[in-house]
Amino acid sequence: MQLDLLVLFPVLLPMMAAAISVILWRSPLAQRIIGVVGTSGLLAASIWLLVATRREGIITMEMSGFPPPFGIVLVSDLLSALMVLMVGIMGFTVVIYSLATAGEEYERFGYYPLMHLLHAGVAGAFLTGDIFNLYVWFEVMLVASFALLILGGKRPQMEGAVKYVTINLVSSMILLTAIGLTYGLTGTLNMAHIAQTFQEVDSPMVTVVAMMYMVAFGIKAGSFPLFFWLPASYHTPPVAVSALFAGLLTKVGAYALFRVFTLIFTQDVEFTHNILLWAGAITMLTGVLGAAAQFEFRRILSIHIISQIGYMLMALGLLASPDIPEEAAHLAIAGGIFYIIHNIVVKTNLFLVSGVVYRLLGSYQLKDLGGIYRHKPFLAFLFFVPALSLAGLPPLSGFFAKFAVIRAGLEAYQGVVVAFALVTGLLTLYSMVKIWMYAFWSPLDDDHPRKHKLTEPNDATTWVMYTPIILLLICTVVLGIYSEPFFELTLASAAELLDPSQYIEAVGIADEISHPIEDLPAGGGE
Amino acid sequence: MIKSKSLILRTATRFLLPLQLLFSLFLLLRGHNEPGGGFIAGLVAAGAIALYLIAFNVDETRELIRFSPHDLFGVGLFLACIAGIPPLLMGHPYFTALWWRPEFPFFGEVSLSTPLLFDVGVYLTVIGAVLAIVLALAEAED
Amino acid sequence: MEPLMAFVVGGLFAAAIYMILRRSIIKLVIGLILLSNAANLAIFTAAGMREGAPPLIPAGGVEPMITPSADPLPQALILTAIVIAFGVLAFAVVLIHRAYEIVGVDDLDEMNTTDETKELK
């Protein structure tokens, strides 16, 4: 088994699953089977990739056999492999959940193929080592997400989708323009080669291009002041789609920022990373304040995504501090990566719980909910643990993620930003307690039309919905209580990111530009 | 969509359609080394069928293409994905171009290759996707 | 040539942003189309405009057959970007068509129920 094939599988498997699933679009049963088989294959491939990357170091794969910087190269370093693993876990759990929630009306309009396509797009964006290819994967992901967003075709979905499509398209076009300028400056598109070339380019344009990337990825990530598409749209689609979006999509933007601002744009960190730092601080506060004003289950959760993105930006922005000790820099990046992983797990889980609550009581409005703790204590427990984890209470995963970022902030003497982070943590707890008090703790009105639903025992489909929630809950508990090996992994990943020469060396840009056509198997071309 | 009343358009379309489809195949096969290729050929073919849709109506168009656009899209995507696999089996990286030039009676040497398979996949995907959109819009007009 | 193209690109971007900020949803889509064209022309200009022959290299050689030759990469990028923009914009057209059918107005100011804290129906 060649090692480089492992890098290919997480992209190829969902792509194939999407194709087969479209061919069998008439049979919902076949689509469900392919959904489960395809995502378990993706999960297995992503675990294998992480193990191999941990053991062998950075793995690369040259598409079509063109050596870099000519061809497209897929690169799996620890950050990429970890993120792909999250795609695997999210894909698998959300598809299991969909078995119970995606009705025929979604299945007939290509629910499963679009899910697979989304997984392929996200995995491709995590693995590619070519900046233009990153744009292409972003578009694959966006087209799939546009279509998933309007499945069902209700009015709020349409309104949300118009904003989502417009702002994301604008972001893509800014990214495309930035890529064009990058090519003009460096004459290459391979990220490792760009990083190498930018070390020699001394032009104010470098910072201009850096800002364009920051805006483009900032829109995708949902950072202040570019997040307005997110609260308008994330609470509108079917709940499994919301959960997947909440878990994965904004994190692709965060990943791209981590990649580009550790590998390529490290010339002027005091300028660029300071902007990231303060954008992060304001992002977390605006996000959490926005959520405090809401009284709808999914909207509170979706506006909270923004506030969580703030912590990730802050972790990356800490590199701006001029007298940051090296260990603190490693801790900041490791904390940021740990935060992304923790947030993907917990956020998806909370959305899945909101779906179960909706199934029972038929509403997302907090005022219409209640009595769940009394009648369904197990469901209340399934909400309680990830909610506390999101708020950052020990010993759950959120505590360690926040602890690492905040400690790195203190060591970098960024007291004000740390204060922002602590206040945000407190307000997060307030929002979670608000959901808890209204939906779970308070008694349900006696004349509530669906009260009987609560007193009945769970049916089989509800247990199908519980399974992925329990799996993700185990993930967050394990990430918290048994966090050391995971934290070591993110520290190793931070070490890779902060020493870009490893990445550049692994991609292996040829010093002497050799003739690529000679390397083709016999008979290539005419 | 309102059925077109133009006799000229309907008669001309009957003759133009095969010509356009032939041209799209020509573009598909000359691609890779000369201007052309799966995407533009797929657009030409989809354009031909869209013309038929304007001249006739949705039901007749669905009858004409026989396959559902979904099927075309799925098969195309599948072909494009597996076009990269033969080189893997021979130990080359994914998507490496492999060429096979068998001799056929009457035709002489014919160049077959994995890029051709990929292009055929793109061709079907583009036809499927464009037709799905066009038919959806036309049905919404009804 | 480059300064002229810079003005063209700038003009296209300005027009695109103006159209996107209009209230009509149709004009929004026109703005997005202009934006994608502006981005493509920006790539074209930024990559350096050269008069040159097609960059064909004879089998086994290293240098192009005719020098100076054009840089093929920006052309490939633009081609890919056009294809992607075509797909996404085709989707956007279907989307706004359905949005128009469901919401019944061609006015973005009327499409703000998801931003309000009021109850959704």
Coordinates of N, CA, C and O in Angstrom, one line a residue, chain A residues 17-18 21-22 24-25 27-28 31-32 34-36 39 90-119 144-145 147-152 157 237-245 352, chain B residues 70:
Chain A
A17 N -19.0 8.2 -3.5 CA -20.3 7.9 -2.9 C -21.4 8.9 -3.4 O -22.5 8.5 -3.6
A18 N -21.0 10.1 -3.6 CA -21.9 11.1 -4.2 C -22.4 10.6 -5.6 O -23.6 10.6 -5.9
S21 N -24.6 7.6 -5.4 CA -25.8 8.0 -4.7 C -26.7 8.7 -5.7 O -28.0 8.6 -5.6
V22 N -26.1 9.5 -6.6 CA -27.0 10.2 -7.6 C -27.6 9.2 -8.6 O -28.7 9.3 -9.0
L24 N -28.4 6.3 -8.0 CA -29.5 5.5 -7.4 C -30.5 6.4 -6.8 O -31.1 6.1 -5.7
W25 N -30.7 7.6 -7.4 CA -31.5 8.6 -6.7 C -33.0 8.2 -6.6 O -33.7 8.7 -5.8
S27 N -34.0 5.3 -5.4 CA -34.2 4.4 -4.3 C -33.7 5.0 -3.0 O -32.5 5.1 -2.7
P28 N -34.6 5.5 -2.1 CA -34.1 6.1 -0.9 C -33.4 5.1 0.0 O -32.4 5.5 0.7
Q31 N -29.8 4.9 -1.1 CA -29.1 6.1 -0.8 C -28.7 6.1 0.7 O -27.6 6.5 1.1
R32 N -29.6 5.6 1.5 CA -29.3 5.5 3.0 C -28.1 4.6 3.2 O -27.2 4.9 4.0
I34 N -25.8 3.7 1.1 CA -24.5 4.3 0.6 C -24.1 5.4 1.5 O -22.9 5.6 1.8
G35 N -25.1 6.1 2.1 CA -24.8 7.2 3.1 C -24.0 6.6 4.2 O -22.9 7.1 4.6
V36 N -24.5 5.5 4.8 CA -23.8 5.0 6.0 C -22.5 4.3 5.6 O -21.4 4.6 6.2
T39 N -19.9 7.1 4.5 CA -19.3 7.9 5.6 C -18.5 7.1 6.5 O -17.5 7.6 7.1
M90 N -17.9 13.8 11.9 CA -19.1 14.6 11.7 C -20.0 13.9 10.6 O -21.2 13.8 10.7
G91 N -19.3 13.6 9.5 CA -20.0 12.9 8.4 C -20.8 11.7 8.9 O -22.0 11.6 8.6
F92 N -20.1 10.9 9.6 CA -20.7 9.6 10.1 C -21.9 9.9 11.0 O -23.0 9.4 10.8
T93 N -21.6 10.7 12.0 CA -22.7 10.9 13.0 C -23.9 11.6 12.4 O -25.0 11.2 12.7
V94 N -23.6 12.6 11.6 CA -24.8 13.3 11.0 C -25.6 12.5 10.1 O -26.8 12.6 10.0
V95 N -24.9 11.6 9.3 CA -25.7 10.7 8.4 C -26.5 9.7 9.2 O -27.7 9.5 8.9
I96 N -26.0 9.2 10.3 CA -26.8 8.3 11.2 C -28.0 9.1 11.6 O -29.2 8.6 11.6
Y97 N -27.8 10.3 12.1 CA -28.9 11.1 12.6 C -29.9 11.4 11.5 O -31.1 11.4 11.7
S98 N -29.4 11.6 10.2 CA -30.3 11.8 9.1 C -31.2 10.7 8.8 O -32.3 10.9 8.3
L99 N -30.8 9.5 9.1 CA -31.6 8.3 8.9 C -33.0 8.5 9.5 O -34.0 8.1 9.0
A100 N -33.0 9.2 10.7 CA -34.3 9.4 11.4 C -34.9 10.7 11.0 O -36.1 10.8 11.1
T101 N -34.2 11.7 10.5 CA -34.8 13.0 10.3 C -35.0 13.4 8.9 O -35.9 14.2 8.6
A102 N -34.2 12.9 8.0 CA -34.3 13.3 6.6 C -35.5 12.5 6.0 O -35.3 11.3 5.7
G103 N -36.6 13.1 5.8 CA -37.7 12.4 5.2 C -37.6 12.3 3.7 O -36.6 12.7 3.1
E104 N -38.6 11.7 3.1 CA -38.6 11.5 1.7 C -38.5 12.8 0.9 O -37.8 12.8 -0.1
E105 N -39.1 13.8 1.5 CA -39.1 15.1 0.7 C -37.6 15.6 0.5 O -37.4 16.3 -0.4
Y106 N -36.7 15.3 1.5 CA -35.4 15.7 1.3 C -34.6 14.7 0.5 O -33.8 15.1 -0.4
E107 N -34.9 13.5 0.7 CA -34.1 12.4 0.0 C -34.4 12.5 -1.5 O -33.5 12.3 -2.3
R108 N -35.6 12.9 -1.9 CA -35.8 12.9 -3.3 C -35.1 14.1 -4.0 O -34.9 14.1 -5.2
F109 N -34.8 15.1 -3.2 CA -34.1 16.2 -3.8 C -32.6 16.1 -3.6 O -31.9 17.2 -3.5
G110 N -32.1 14.9 -3.4 CA -30.6 14.8 -3.4 C -29.9 15.1 -2.1 O -28.8 15.6 -2.0
Y111 N -30.6 14.8 -1.0 CA -30.0 15.1 0.3 C -28.7 14.3 0.5 O -27.6 15.0 0.8
Y112 N -28.7 13.0 0.3 CA -27.4 12.3 0.6 C -26.3 12.6 -0.4 O -25.2 12.8 0.0
P113 N -26.6 12.7 -1.7 CA -25.5 13.1 -2.6 C -24.8 14.4 -2.3 O -23.6 14.6 -2.3
L114 N -25.7 15.4 -1.9 CA -25.2 16.7 -1.5 C -24.3 16.6 -0.2 O -23.3 17.3 -0.1
M115 N -24.8 15.8 0.7 CA -24.0 15.6 1.9 C -22.6 15.0 1.6 O -21.6 15.5 2.0
H116 N -22.6 14.0 0.7 CA -21.3 13.4 0.3 C -20.4 14.5 -0.4 O -19.2 14.6 -0.2
L117 N -21.0 15.3 -1.3 CA -20.3 16.3 -2.0 C -19.7 17.3 -1.0 O -18.6 17.8 -1.2
L118 N -20.5 17.6 0.0 CA -20.0 18.6 1.0 C -18.8 18.0 1.7 O -17.8 18.7 1.9
H119 N -18.9 16.7 2.1 CA -17.7 16.1 2.8 C -16.5 16.1 1.9 O -15.4 16.4 2.3
A144 N -22.6 22.7 -2.8 CA -23.3 21.7 -2.0 C -24.1 22.3 -0.9 O -25.2 21.9 -0.6
S145 N -23.4 23.3 -0.2 CA -24.1 23.8 1.0 C -25.3 24.7 0.5 O -26.3 24.7 1.2
A147 N -27.2 24.2 -2.0 CA -28.4 23.3 -2.3 C -29.0 22.7 -1.0 O -30.2 22.6 -0.9
L148 N -28.1 22.3 -0.1 CA -28.6 21.8 1.2 C -29.4 22.8 2.0 O -30.4 22.5 2.6
L149 N -29.0 24.0 1.9 CA -29.6 25.1 2.7 C -31.1 25.3 2.3 O -31.9 25.6 3.1
I150 N -31.4 25.1 1.0 CA -32.8 25.4 0.5 C -33.6 24.1 0.4 O -34.7 24.2 -0.1
L151 N -33.1 23.0 0.9 CA -33.9 21.7 0.8 C -35.2 21.9 1.6 O -35.1 22.3 2.8
G152 N -36.3 21.7 1.0 CA -37.5 21.9 1.7 C -38.2 23.2 1.2 O -39.4 23.2 1.2
Q157 N -35.9 29.8 4.7 CA -34.7 29.2 4.0 C -34.3 30.0 2.8 O -33.1 30.3 2.6
P237 N -32.2 25.7 7.7 CA -32.3 24.4 7.0 C -32.8 23.3 7.9 O -32.9 23.5 9.1
P238 N -33.0 22.1 7.3 CA -33.3 20.9 8.2 C -32.2 20.8 9.3 O -31.0 21.1 9.0
V239 N -32.6 20.2 10.4 CA -31.7 20.3 11.6 C -30.4 19.6 11.4 O -29.3 20.1 11.8
A240 N -30.4 18.4 10.7 CA -29.1 17.7 10.5 C -28.2 18.6 9.6 O -26.9 18.6 9.8
V241 N -28.7 19.3 8.7 CA -27.9 20.2 7.8 C -27.3 21.3 8.7 O -26.1 21.6 8.6
S242 N -28.2 21.9 9.5 CA -27.7 23.0 10.4 C -26.5 22.4 11.2 O -25.5 23.1 11.4
A243 N -26.7 21.2 11.7 CA -25.6 20.7 12.6 C -24.3 20.5 11.9 O -23.3 20.9 12.4
L244 N -24.4 20.0 10.6 CA -23.2 19.8 9.9 C -22.5 21.1 9.5 O -21.3 21.3 9.6
F245 N -23.4 22.1 9.1 CA -22.9 23.4 8.8 C -22.2 24.0 10.0 O -21.1 24.6 10.0
L352 N -27.8 18.8 17.2 CA -28.5 17.5 17.1 C -29.5 17.4 18.3 O -30.6 16.9 18.1
Chain B
H70 N -30.5 13.6 -13.7 CA -29.8 13.1 -12.6 C -28.9 11.9 -12.9 O -27.7 11.8 -12.5

